[in-house]
Coordinates of C-alpha atoms in Angstrom, one line a residue:
M1 CA 17.4 28.7 34.5
H2 CA 13.7 28.4 33.7
Q3 CA 13.0 27.0 30.2
R4 CA 9.9 28.0 28.2
T5 CA 7.9 24.9 27.4
P6 CA 7.7 24.6 23.6
H7 CA 4.2 24.8 22.1
W8 CA 4.0 21.2 20.9
K9 CA 5.1 19.8 24.3
S10 CA 2.5 21.7 26.2
R11 CA -0.4 20.4 24.1
P12 CA -2.4 17.6 25.7
E13 CA -2.6 14.3 23.8
R14 CA -5.8 14.3 21.7
S15 CA -6.7 10.7 21.6
N16 CA -9.1 8.3 23.3
R17 CA -7.8 5.0 24.7
L18 CA -11.1 3.2 24.1
A19 CA -11.4 4.4 20.5
L20 CA -7.8 3.4 19.8
G21 CA -8.5 0.0 21.2
V22 CA -11.6 -0.4 19.0
I23 CA -9.5 0.5 15.9
C24 CA -6.8 -2.0 16.9
W25 CA -9.5 -4.7 17.2
I26 CA -10.9 -3.9 13.8
A27 CA -7.5 -3.8 12.2
L28 CA -6.5 -7.2 13.6
R29 CA -9.9 -8.9 13.2
L30 CA -11.4 -7.4 10.1
G31 CA -8.3 -6.4 8.2
R32 CA -6.6 -3.2 6.9
R33 CA -9.1 -2.4 4.2
V34 CA -12.0 -2.2 6.7
A35 CA -9.9 -0.4 9.3
R36 CA -9.0 2.3 6.8
L37 CA -12.7 3.1 6.3
V38 CA -12.8 4.0 10.0
L39 CA -10.1 6.6 9.4
W40 CA -12.5 8.7 7.3
P41 CA -14.7 9.9 10.1
V42 CA -11.6 10.1 12.4
A43 CA -9.9 12.5 10.0
A44 CA -13.1 14.5 9.5
Y45 CA -13.5 14.9 13.3
F46 CA -9.9 16.3 13.8
L47 CA -10.3 18.5 10.7
L48 CA -13.5 20.1 12.0
F49 CA -12.6 20.4 15.7
G50 CA -8.8 20.7 15.7
G51 CA -8.6 24.4 15.0
T52 CA -4.9 24.9 15.8
S53 CA -3.9 21.7 14.0
R54 CA -6.0 22.6 10.9
R55 CA -4.5 26.1 10.7
A56 CA -1.0 24.7 11.0
S57 CA -1.7 22.1 8.4
L58 CA -3.1 24.7 5.9
D59 CA -0.1 27.0 6.5
Y60 CA 2.4 24.2 6.0
L61 CA 0.7 22.8 2.9
S62 CA 0.5 26.2 1.3
R63 CA 4.3 26.1 1.4
A64 CA 4.8 22.5 0.4
L65 CA 2.3 22.6 -2.5
G66 CA 3.2 26.0 -3.8
R67 CA -0.4 27.2 -3.7
R68 CA -3.0 28.2 -1.2
A69 CA -4.0 24.9 0.5
R70 CA -7.7 24.0 0.8
W71 CA -9.7 22.1 3.4
R72 CA -9.5 18.9 1.3
D73 CA -5.7 19.2 1.4
A74 CA -5.8 19.4 5.2
W75 CA -8.2 16.4 5.3
Q76 CA -5.8 14.4 3.2
H77 CA -2.9 15.5 5.4
I78 CA -4.7 14.4 8.6
F79 CA -5.9 11.2 7.0
S80 CA -2.2 10.3 6.1
F81 CA -1.2 10.8 9.7
S82 CA -4.0 8.5 10.8
A83 CA -3.1 5.9 8.2
T84 CA 0.5 5.8 9.4
I85 CA -0.7 5.2 13.0
L86 CA -2.9 2.4 11.7
D87 CA -0.1 0.8 9.8
R88 CA 2.0 0.8 12.9
I89 CA -0.2 -2.1 14.1
Y90 CA 0.7 -4.2 11.1
F91 CA 4.4 -3.4 11.3
L92 CA 4.4 -4.4 15.0
K93 CA 2.8 -7.6 13.9
D94 CA 5.6 -8.1 11.3
R95 CA 3.0 -8.0 8.5
F96 CA 5.4 -6.4 6.1
D97 CA 3.8 -8.6 3.4
L98 CA 0.9 -6.2 3.3
F99 CA 3.0 -3.4 2.0
D100 CA 5.2 -2.4 -1.0
I101 CA 8.3 -1.0 0.7
E102 CA 11.1 0.5 -1.3
I103 CA 14.5 1.2 0.4
E104 CA 16.7 4.0 -0.9
G105 CA 20.3 3.9 0.5
E106 CA 20.3 0.2 1.4
P107 CA 24.0 -0.2 0.3
L108 CA 24.9 2.6 2.8
M109 CA 23.2 0.7 5.7
Q110 CA 24.7 -2.7 4.6
A111 CA 28.2 -1.2 4.7
R112 CA 27.5 0.3 8.1
W113 CA 26.3 -3.0 9.4
Q114 CA 29.4 -4.8 8.1
S115 CA 31.7 -2.3 9.7
G116 CA 30.2 -3.2 13.1
R117 CA 29.9 0.5 14.0
G118 CA 26.8 2.2 15.2
A119 CA 25.4 5.4 13.7
M120 CA 22.8 8.1 14.6
L121 CA 19.7 8.2 12.4
F122 CA 18.3 11.7 12.3
G123 CA 14.7 11.8 11.3
A124 CA 11.8 14.2 11.7
H125 CA 8.1 14.0 12.6
L126 CA 7.7 12.8 9.1
G127 CA 6.1 9.6 7.8
S128 CA 6.5 6.4 9.8
F129 CA 9.4 5.3 12.0
E130 CA 8.0 1.8 12.3
A131 CA 8.3 1.3 8.5
I132 CA 12.1 1.8 8.8
R133 CA 12.1 -1.5 10.8
A134 CA 11.8 -3.1 7.4
L135 CA 15.5 -2.6 7.2
G136 CA 15.8 -5.4 9.8
R137 CA 14.3 -7.8 7.4
R138 CA 17.2 -7.0 4.9
I139 CA 19.8 -6.9 7.6
P140 CA 18.9 -9.5 10.3
G141 CA 20.4 -8.8 13.6
Q142 CA 20.7 -5.0 13.1
R143 CA 19.7 -3.3 16.4
I144 CA 17.6 -0.2 16.0
A145 CA 16.7 2.1 19.0
L146 CA 14.7 5.3 19.0
T147 CA 15.2 8.2 21.5
M148 CA 11.9 10.0 22.0
Y149 CA 9.9 12.2 24.3
E150 CA 7.0 9.8 25.2
D151 CA 4.6 11.9 27.3
N152 CA 2.6 13.4 24.5
A153 CA 1.7 10.0 23.0
R154 CA 1.2 7.8 26.0
K155 CA -2.2 6.6 25.0
V156 CA -1.2 5.7 21.4
N157 CA 2.0 4.0 22.6
A158 CA 0.3 2.0 25.3
T159 CA -2.4 0.8 22.9
L160 CA 0.2 -0.2 20.3
D161 CA 2.4 -1.9 22.9
A162 CA -0.5 -4.2 23.7
V163 CA -0.6 -5.4 20.1
N164 CA 2.6 -7.3 20.3
P165 CA 4.6 -6.7 23.6
A166 CA 7.4 -8.9 22.5
N167 CA 8.0 -6.8 19.4
R168 CA 7.9 -3.4 21.0
P169 CA 10.5 -1.0 19.4
E170 CA 13.4 -0.3 21.7
I171 CA 12.9 3.2 23.2
I172 CA 15.4 5.3 25.0
P173 CA 13.3 8.1 26.7
L174 CA 14.6 11.6 26.5
G175 CA 15.0 13.8 29.5
H176 CA 16.3 11.2 31.9
V177 CA 19.6 11.5 33.7
D178 CA 20.9 8.3 32.0
T179 CA 19.7 9.1 28.5
M180 CA 23.0 10.0 27.0
L181 CA 24.7 7.1 28.7
R182 CA 22.2 4.6 27.2
V183 CA 22.6 6.2 23.8
K184 CA 26.4 5.8 24.0
D185 CA 26.1 2.2 25.2
A186 CA 23.8 1.4 22.3
L187 CA 26.1 3.1 19.7
D188 CA 29.2 1.3 21.2
D189 CA 27.2 -2.0 20.7
G190 CA 26.8 -1.2 17.0
A191 CA 23.2 -0.1 17.2
L192 CA 21.5 2.5 15.0
V193 CA 20.1 5.1 17.3
G194 CA 17.2 7.2 15.8
L195 CA 16.5 10.7 16.9
L196 CA 13.9 13.1 15.6
A197 CA 15.9 16.3 15.2
D198 CA 13.2 18.8 14.0
R199 CA 11.8 19.8 17.4
S200 CA 13.2 21.7 20.4
L201 CA 12.6 20.5 24.0
G202 CA 12.9 24.0 25.3
D203 CA 15.0 27.2 25.1
E204 CA 17.9 25.4 23.6
E205 CA 20.1 27.0 20.9
T206 CA 18.8 27.0 17.4
R207 CA 20.3 28.0 14.1
P208 CA 18.5 29.2 10.9
V209 CA 18.1 26.8 8.0
T210 CA 16.1 27.1 4.8
L211 CA 13.1 24.8 4.6
L212 CA 10.5 25.1 1.8
G213 CA 12.0 28.4 0.8
E214 CA 11.7 30.1 4.2
T215 CA 13.8 30.4 7.3
A216 CA 13.1 27.9 10.1
Q217 CA 14.9 27.5 13.4
L218 CA 16.4 24.1 13.9
P219 CA 17.7 23.0 17.4
V220 CA 21.4 22.4 17.6
G221 CA 21.3 19.9 20.5
A222 CA 21.1 16.6 18.5
F223 CA 23.9 17.6 16.1
R224 CA 26.1 18.7 19.0
I225 CA 25.6 15.3 20.7
A226 CA 26.6 13.5 17.5
A227 CA 29.7 15.7 17.2
M228 CA 30.7 15.1 20.8
M229 CA 30.2 11.3 20.4
R230 CA 32.1 11.4 17.0
Q231 CA 29.3 9.5 15.3
Q232 CA 28.1 9.3 11.7
V233 CA 24.8 11.0 11.1
I234 CA 22.4 9.5 8.5
F235 CA 19.1 11.2 7.6
M236 CA 16.2 8.7 7.8
A237 CA 12.6 8.9 6.6
G238 CA 9.8 6.3 6.2
L239 CA 7.6 8.1 3.7
Y240 CA 4.0 7.0 3.3
L241 CA 3.1 7.3 -0.4
G242 CA -0.6 6.3 -0.1
G243 CA -2.4 3.0 -0.3
H244 CA 0.1 0.3 0.7
R245 CA 3.2 2.0 -0.5
Y246 CA 6.2 3.3 1.6
R247 CA 9.6 4.6 0.6
I248 CA 12.4 4.3 3.2
R249 CA 15.2 6.8 2.6
F250 CA 18.7 6.9 4.1
V251 CA 21.0 9.8 3.2
P252 CA 24.5 10.4 4.6
I253 CA 24.7 13.7 6.4
M254 CA 28.0 13.9 8.2
D255 CA 30.6 11.6 9.8
F256 CA 31.8 13.4 12.9
G257 CA 34.4 10.7 13.5
E258 CA 36.4 12.3 10.7
V259 CA 36.1 15.9 11.9
A260 CA 38.9 17.5 13.9
R261 CA 37.9 19.2 17.2
E262 CA 38.7 22.7 15.9
D263 CA 36.4 22.1 12.9
R264 CA 33.5 20.8 14.9
N265 CA 31.4 23.9 14.9
R266 CA 31.6 24.4 11.2
A267 CA 30.8 20.7 10.7
I268 CA 27.7 21.0 12.9
D269 CA 26.5 24.0 10.8
A270 CA 27.1 22.0 7.6
A271 CA 25.3 18.9 9.0
M272 CA 22.3 21.0 9.9
H273 CA 22.0 22.5 6.5
A274 CA 22.4 19.0 4.9
Y275 CA 19.7 17.7 7.2
A276 CA 17.4 20.5 6.2
Q277 CA 18.0 19.9 2.5
A278 CA 17.2 16.2 2.8
L279 CA 14.1 17.0 4.8
D280 CA 13.1 19.7 2.2
E281 CA 13.3 17.1 -0.6
C282 CA 11.0 14.7 1.3
L283 CA 8.5 17.4 2.0
R284 CA 8.3 18.4 -1.7
Q285 CA 8.1 14.8 -2.9
A286 CA 5.6 13.5 -0.2
P287 CA 4.0 16.6 1.4
M288 CA 1.3 14.8 3.3
N289 CA 4.0 13.2 5.5
W290 CA 4.8 16.3 7.7
F291 CA 3.3 15.6 11.1
N292 CA 4.2 18.8 13.0
F293 CA 0.6 20.1 13.5
F294 CA 1.6 23.3 15.2
P295 CA 3.1 26.6 13.9
Y296 CA 6.7 25.7 12.8
W297 CA 8.0 28.6 10.8
P298 CA 8.5 32.0 12.6
S299 CA 6.3 33.6 9.9
D300 CA 3.3 31.3 10.6
S301 CA 0.9 34.1 10.9
R302 CA -0.6 34.3 7.4

């Protein structure tokens, strides 16, 4: 059956490999303070010429802020996105000393590590996944892998891979015939497998959830996979709080290993609503961290 390509997936990557390389060079040679100055014109450029992204940003921010968003709000939103990409350079270099990182839910993750069992970390296009790697400094030896669709960020990923190839995050690409097998092997090995559960890859089943007071359609696929693999699902977020501050959050969503087969569908529905609630709390507390720069709510026409 033909699948409609989702809006976000059909958009070309809007980045320049040379410009990314220059920013990396500045970041590593001149330091974070100087590199952040470069982000000002970068954010201004995308604010002025990224019409679709700007409109989506203004629409989202009007929901998250509870008032009509202005251009300066959209600029701050885009700047925050750029800042998290810049900080990925330092996280890949293990320069965690540059940041003030708070971890919420660390006892949960410590207990999971001590049990020797893997878990699925369900995040969103929210904040910074690389910041979550700070957990590895608290729990040495914890393996963390991320499943992702890489095509729309090849230039960014290739540039960042060159920063420290030996420290490249473990990636399990989505859409390959062996993807689920690799996910299962990682979980069986006690790994934490991250998956961004807020976007659909096509015409897959969705269910309505409440997000920022309005109905959004959340894809079911990730939750169904966790249920079939009988895994615990933990919500994850690496929230950028401005300056050098990050807050990493882990919230238990559902342990499908404790769910009977006949109750699985109800448990999936409950997990999706719990995920949406955890995401909603993050968006209200740190609104500049939502990095879905496309119409997300069905009512995105205002």
